[in-house]
Structure formats: C-alpha cells, structure tokens
XYZ file of C-alpha atoms in Angstrom:
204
model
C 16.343 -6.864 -11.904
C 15.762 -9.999 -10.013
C 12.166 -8.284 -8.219
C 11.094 -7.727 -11.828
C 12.442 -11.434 -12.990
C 10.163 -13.149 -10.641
C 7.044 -10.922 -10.914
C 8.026 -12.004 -14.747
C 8.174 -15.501 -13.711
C 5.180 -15.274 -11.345
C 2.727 -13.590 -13.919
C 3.668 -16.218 -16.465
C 3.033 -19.309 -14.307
C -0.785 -18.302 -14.447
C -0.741 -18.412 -17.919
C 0.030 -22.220 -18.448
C -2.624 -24.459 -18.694
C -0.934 -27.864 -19.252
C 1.889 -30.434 -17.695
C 3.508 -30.082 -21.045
C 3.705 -26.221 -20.573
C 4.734 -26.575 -16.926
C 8.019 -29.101 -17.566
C 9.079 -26.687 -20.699
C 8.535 -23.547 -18.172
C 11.077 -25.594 -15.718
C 13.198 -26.555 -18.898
C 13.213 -22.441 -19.388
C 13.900 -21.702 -16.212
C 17.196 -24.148 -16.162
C 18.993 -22.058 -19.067
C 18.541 -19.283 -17.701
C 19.837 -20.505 -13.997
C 22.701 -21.726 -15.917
C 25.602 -18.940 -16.596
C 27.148 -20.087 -19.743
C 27.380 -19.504 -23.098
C 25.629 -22.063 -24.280
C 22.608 -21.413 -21.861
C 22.709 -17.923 -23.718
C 22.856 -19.344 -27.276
C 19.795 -22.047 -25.826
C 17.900 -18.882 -24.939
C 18.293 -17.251 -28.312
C 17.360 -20.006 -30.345
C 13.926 -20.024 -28.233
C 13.321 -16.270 -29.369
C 13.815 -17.467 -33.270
C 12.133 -21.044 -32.884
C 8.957 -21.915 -34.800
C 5.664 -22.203 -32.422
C 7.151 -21.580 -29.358
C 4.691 -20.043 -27.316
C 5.229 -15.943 -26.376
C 5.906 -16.350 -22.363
C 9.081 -18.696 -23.463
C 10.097 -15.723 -25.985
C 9.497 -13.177 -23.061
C 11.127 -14.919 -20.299
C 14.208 -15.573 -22.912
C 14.371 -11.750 -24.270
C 14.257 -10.227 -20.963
C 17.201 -12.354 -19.286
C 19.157 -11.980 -22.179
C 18.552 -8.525 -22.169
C 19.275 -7.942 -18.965
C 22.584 -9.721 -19.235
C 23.410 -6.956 -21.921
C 23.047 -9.975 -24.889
C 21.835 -8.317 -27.951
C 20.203 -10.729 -29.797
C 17.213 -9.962 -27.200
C 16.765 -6.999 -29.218
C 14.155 -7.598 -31.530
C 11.535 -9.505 -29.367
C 11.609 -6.771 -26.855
C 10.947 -4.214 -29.453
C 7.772 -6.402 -31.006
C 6.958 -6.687 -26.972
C 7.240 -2.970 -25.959
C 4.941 -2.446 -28.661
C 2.766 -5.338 -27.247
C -0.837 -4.973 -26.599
C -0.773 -5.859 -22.511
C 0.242 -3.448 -20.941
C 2.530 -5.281 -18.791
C 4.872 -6.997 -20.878
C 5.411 -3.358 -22.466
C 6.502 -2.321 -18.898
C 8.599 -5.635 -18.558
C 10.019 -4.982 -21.871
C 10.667 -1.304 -21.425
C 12.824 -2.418 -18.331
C 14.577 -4.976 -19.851
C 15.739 -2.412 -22.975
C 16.844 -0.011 -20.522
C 19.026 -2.321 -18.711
C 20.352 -3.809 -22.674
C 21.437 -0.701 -23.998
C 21.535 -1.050 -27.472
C 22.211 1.921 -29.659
C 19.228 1.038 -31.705
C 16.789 1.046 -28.627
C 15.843 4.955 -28.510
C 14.953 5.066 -32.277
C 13.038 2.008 -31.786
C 10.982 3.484 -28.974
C 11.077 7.154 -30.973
C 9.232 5.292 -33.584
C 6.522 4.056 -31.434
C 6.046 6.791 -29.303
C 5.488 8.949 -32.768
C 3.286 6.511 -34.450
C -0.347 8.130 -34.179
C -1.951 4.579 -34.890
C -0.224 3.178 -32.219
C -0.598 5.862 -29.212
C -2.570 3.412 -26.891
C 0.609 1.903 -26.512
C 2.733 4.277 -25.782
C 2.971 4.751 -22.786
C 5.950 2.535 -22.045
C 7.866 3.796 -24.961
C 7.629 7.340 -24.146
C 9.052 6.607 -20.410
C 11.735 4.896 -21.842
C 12.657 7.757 -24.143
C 12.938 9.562 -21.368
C 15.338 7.217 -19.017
C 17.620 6.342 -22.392
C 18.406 10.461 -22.230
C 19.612 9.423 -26.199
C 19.742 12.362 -28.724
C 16.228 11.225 -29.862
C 14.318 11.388 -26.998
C 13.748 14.982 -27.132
C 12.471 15.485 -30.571
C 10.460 12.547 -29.659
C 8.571 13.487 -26.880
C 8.627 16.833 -27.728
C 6.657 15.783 -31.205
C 4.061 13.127 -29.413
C 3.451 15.654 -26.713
C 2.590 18.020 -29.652
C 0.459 15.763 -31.400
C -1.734 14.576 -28.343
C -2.355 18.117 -27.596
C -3.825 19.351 -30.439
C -5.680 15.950 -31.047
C -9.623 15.317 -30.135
C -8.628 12.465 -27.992
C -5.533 13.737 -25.834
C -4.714 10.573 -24.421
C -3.791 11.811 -21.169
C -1.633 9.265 -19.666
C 0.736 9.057 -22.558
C 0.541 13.156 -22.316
C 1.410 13.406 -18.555
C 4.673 10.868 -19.660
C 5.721 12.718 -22.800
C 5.566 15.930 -19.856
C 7.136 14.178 -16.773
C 10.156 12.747 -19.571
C 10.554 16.394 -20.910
C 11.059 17.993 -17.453
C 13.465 14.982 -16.364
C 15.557 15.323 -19.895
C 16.067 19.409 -19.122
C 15.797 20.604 -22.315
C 15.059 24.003 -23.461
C 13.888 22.773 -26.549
C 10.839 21.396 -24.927
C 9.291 24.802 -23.001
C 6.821 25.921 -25.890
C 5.280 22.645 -25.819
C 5.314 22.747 -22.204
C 4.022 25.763 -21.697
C 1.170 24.963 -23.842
C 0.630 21.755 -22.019
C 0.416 23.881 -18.777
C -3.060 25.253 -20.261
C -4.626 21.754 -19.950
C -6.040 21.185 -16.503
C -4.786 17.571 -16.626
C -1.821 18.402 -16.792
C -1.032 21.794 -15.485
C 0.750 20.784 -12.423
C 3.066 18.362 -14.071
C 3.865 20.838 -16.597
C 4.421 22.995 -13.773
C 6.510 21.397 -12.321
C 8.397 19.950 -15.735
C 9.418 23.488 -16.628
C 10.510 24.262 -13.465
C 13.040 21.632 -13.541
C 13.715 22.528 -17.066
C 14.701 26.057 -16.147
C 16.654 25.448 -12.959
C 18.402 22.904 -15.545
C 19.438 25.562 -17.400
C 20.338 23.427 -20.141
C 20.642 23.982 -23.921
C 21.260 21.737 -27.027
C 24.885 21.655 -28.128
C-alpha cells in the first residue's frame, strides 16, 4: 500500500492552497508516521471532527484502513461513493485491504443503486475482489440492469462482466451469455464464461 499512500499524499498536496493547509497536512502526516495508539485514536477523531477539510478525512480513513482499524469504515464508504473518480479507486483499495464484514453489502448497495451507476465503477470491482456471498447476486443484478437499460453504461458493464468471470459462478452464465450479444462486450464475456466453465463451480 505504500505506492498508493504517496500517490494519495501526492494528489492531495495539489489541492492546498494555503500555509495554514500546508503545516496541518505536515501535522497529518506526523500521526500517521507515528505507530501508536494514540496516533490511531488522533486519526479517528479527524474523520468525526467538525470542518475539517475532506483530504485530512481521506488521508486519515485510508491509513487507518489499511492498518485493519475499523473506525475508517464509514468515511471510506461515503468516499467510494464519492463523485471523483479517484478517491473511489483510493477508497475501494483501502476497503479491500480493511476487511470489514460490512464492506461487501456496502459496495452491493452502491453497485445496485440505479441513481447512482456513474459511480460504480469502483464498487462493482470491489465486489468482485471481496469474493463475499454478496458479490454475486450483486453483479449479477447490475449487470442485468445495465443491459436492458437505454444507457448501458459500458464501463461499469465490462466490470460487473470481468468480476463475474473472476468470481466463477454458475449463477452468473445467463447474464453472461446475454452480455456476449453486445459488441462491447462480447470478448470479455467471452472470455468471463470461459473461466466460469473451466471453474466448474456451483453455489453450495
């Protein structure tokens, strides 16, 4: 996770505008140098804090969350579901690495919501590395939905796809097969059920 840290850290130093912004980003940066607890309950209490501004929350969910620190949980959820694409990607990683039994019906929820497909892109790639018992029915439902829909939103598609034919699940070859009649996504359906039948694998 460290690559991903300072990409985090590098992306955020372009957003501060001011020497006050600058000496809390170093103040920030301290904690999370620092491996104690109390450098983990410092961090939390910035994702809770009135006014503090979103990179602080960011920087302090993702380093608790990839220390395994639950309380990280929440803020990474509101930021998978985050309108910038890349601090859905950073927050995606960060919930992989947390592991929280909550995380794959958080991202099931998102990657299901049709008011919300623009973003969810992130979720439904996460579905698919959790491998949780909702991931399936998940993608399997989104994948569905954006096929029959005017608008097919094609990346989130071709992820709901690539997901199914890394989970292995019979369960998703009807929708698969039906994606396979799009010409967008034909070969990756291709090769998804492919994998899903040399798989060979079957709900319990």
């Amino acid at each position: 996770m460290e690559e991903e840290f300072r990409a985090l850290l590098k992306r955020v130093r372009t957003e501060l505008v001011s020497p006050a912004e600058f000496q809390a980003y170093e103040r920030l940066l301290a904690l999370v140098r620092t491996d104690s607890r109390a450098a983990r309950d410092a961090l939390a209490e910035v994702l809770v804090a009135r006014e503090r501004p979103l990179w602080a929350r960011e920087i302090a969910a993702f380093a608790l969350g990839t220390q395994g620190d639950r309380r990280a949980f929440e803020t990474l959820v509101l930021l998978l579901n985050y309108r910038e694409p890349v601090r859905c990607a950073t927050a995606a990683r960060a919930l992989a690495r947390l592991r929280d039994p909550r995380t794959a019906r958080a991202a099931a929820a998102l990657a299901t919501n049709p008011l919300r497909t623009a973003y969810a892109l992130h979720p439904v790639r996460l579905l698919g590395e959790l491998r949780a018992p909702e991931s399936v029915p998940a993608l399997v439902a989104t994948l569905e939905r954006l096929l029959a829909a005017r608008d097919h939103c094609w990346p989130v598609a071709r992820a709901c796809v690539e997901g199914l034919g890394a989970l292995g699940d019979r369960r998703a070859e009807p929708v698969l097969v039906a994606a396979r009649e799009h010409d967008r996504l034909r070969i990756a359906a291709a090769e998804a059920l492919t994998r899903l039948r040399r798989a060979g694998h079957r709900p319990r």
